[in-house]
Every structure is written in C-alpha cells, then in structure tokens.
Amino acid sequence: MMALAGIGVLVGSRAARLTGLCLAVFCLVGQMIFLPVYPFWSLATMVVSALVVYGLIAEPRHVPGAHL
C-alpha cells in the first residue's frame, strides 16, 4: 500500500498524498508505544516520519497547480 502511495505521490495524486500523510502520522504515533523499549530506534523513526509528514504537506514544486 505504501509503495502505491509513493508512486501516486510521484505522479501528483492528491489522494496518494493524503494516504501517505495518514500512514506517516500513524507510524509517528505508533512509535510512541515502543519509545520506552527502543528509545533511539523509536526517535530515529519518529524523526523520519516527521520529515515525511513535512514533505507531504509542503507544496509540491514538480507538479504545477497541485495543492494539498
């Protein structure tokens, strides 16, 4: 599912961007469960998820006229 969302984001699909955003937010929240057990790994994954969220929310420059 994530691979299809990634391809859709590269093509410029709004639905794929929203799907990727939801998956990244779920991953970010889900890593909070593992924070006491694997603190460094969870923090690293949370940082990557936050960067993905930022990248999906930011206005795309490669697709003219596409907004979230």
Coordinates of C-alpha atoms in Angstrom, one line a residue:
M1 CA 0.0 0.0 0.0
M2 CA 2.8 2.4 0.8
A3 CA 4.5 1.6 -2.5
L4 CA 1.3 2.5 -4.4
A5 CA 1.0 5.7 -2.4
G6 CA 4.6 6.6 -3.1
I7 CA 4.1 6.1 -6.9
G8 CA 0.9 8.2 -6.6
V9 CA 2.8 11.0 -4.9
L10 CA 5.4 11.0 -7.6
V11 CA 2.7 11.2 -10.2
G12 CA 1.0 14.1 -8.3
S13 CA -2.2 12.4 -6.9
R14 CA -3.8 14.3 -4.1
A15 CA -5.4 11.1 -2.7
A16 CA -1.9 9.4 -2.6
R17 CA -0.5 12.4 -0.7
L18 CA -3.3 12.2 1.9
T19 CA -2.8 8.4 2.2
G20 CA 0.9 8.8 2.7
L21 CA 0.3 11.6 5.2
C22 CA -2.1 9.3 7.2
L23 CA 0.3 6.4 7.1
A24 CA 3.2 8.6 8.3
V25 CA 1.2 10.0 11.2
F26 CA 0.1 6.5 12.2
C27 CA 3.7 5.4 12.2
L28 CA 4.7 8.5 14.2
V29 CA 2.1 7.8 16.9
G30 CA 2.8 4.1 16.8
Q31 CA 6.4 4.6 17.6
M32 CA 5.5 6.3 20.9
I33 CA 4.4 2.8 22.1
F34 CA 8.0 1.5 21.6
L35 CA 9.7 4.5 23.0
P36 CA 10.4 3.0 26.4
V37 CA 11.7 -0.2 25.0
Y38 CA 13.8 1.0 22.0
P39 CA 14.4 4.7 22.6
F40 CA 17.0 5.5 20.0
W41 CA 15.3 3.5 17.2
S42 CA 11.9 5.0 18.0
L43 CA 13.3 8.5 18.0
A44 CA 15.0 7.9 14.7
T45 CA 11.9 6.5 13.1
M46 CA 9.8 9.4 14.6
V47 CA 12.2 11.9 13.0
V48 CA 11.9 10.2 9.6
S49 CA 8.1 10.1 9.9
A50 CA 8.0 13.8 10.8
L51 CA 10.2 14.6 7.8
V52 CA 7.8 12.6 5.6
V53 CA 4.8 14.5 7.0
Y54 CA 6.5 17.8 6.3
G55 CA 7.4 16.7 2.8
L56 CA 3.8 15.7 2.0
I57 CA 2.3 18.8 3.5
A58 CA 4.8 21.2 1.7
E59 CA 3.6 22.5 -1.6
P60 CA 4.9 20.3 -4.5
R61 CA 7.2 22.1 -6.9
H62 CA 7.4 19.3 -9.6
V63 CA 3.6 19.3 -10.3
P64 CA 2.2 22.7 -11.4
G65 CA -1.1 23.5 -9.9
A66 CA -1.1 20.7 -7.3
H67 CA -2.1 21.6 -3.8
L68 CA -2.9 19.5 -0.8

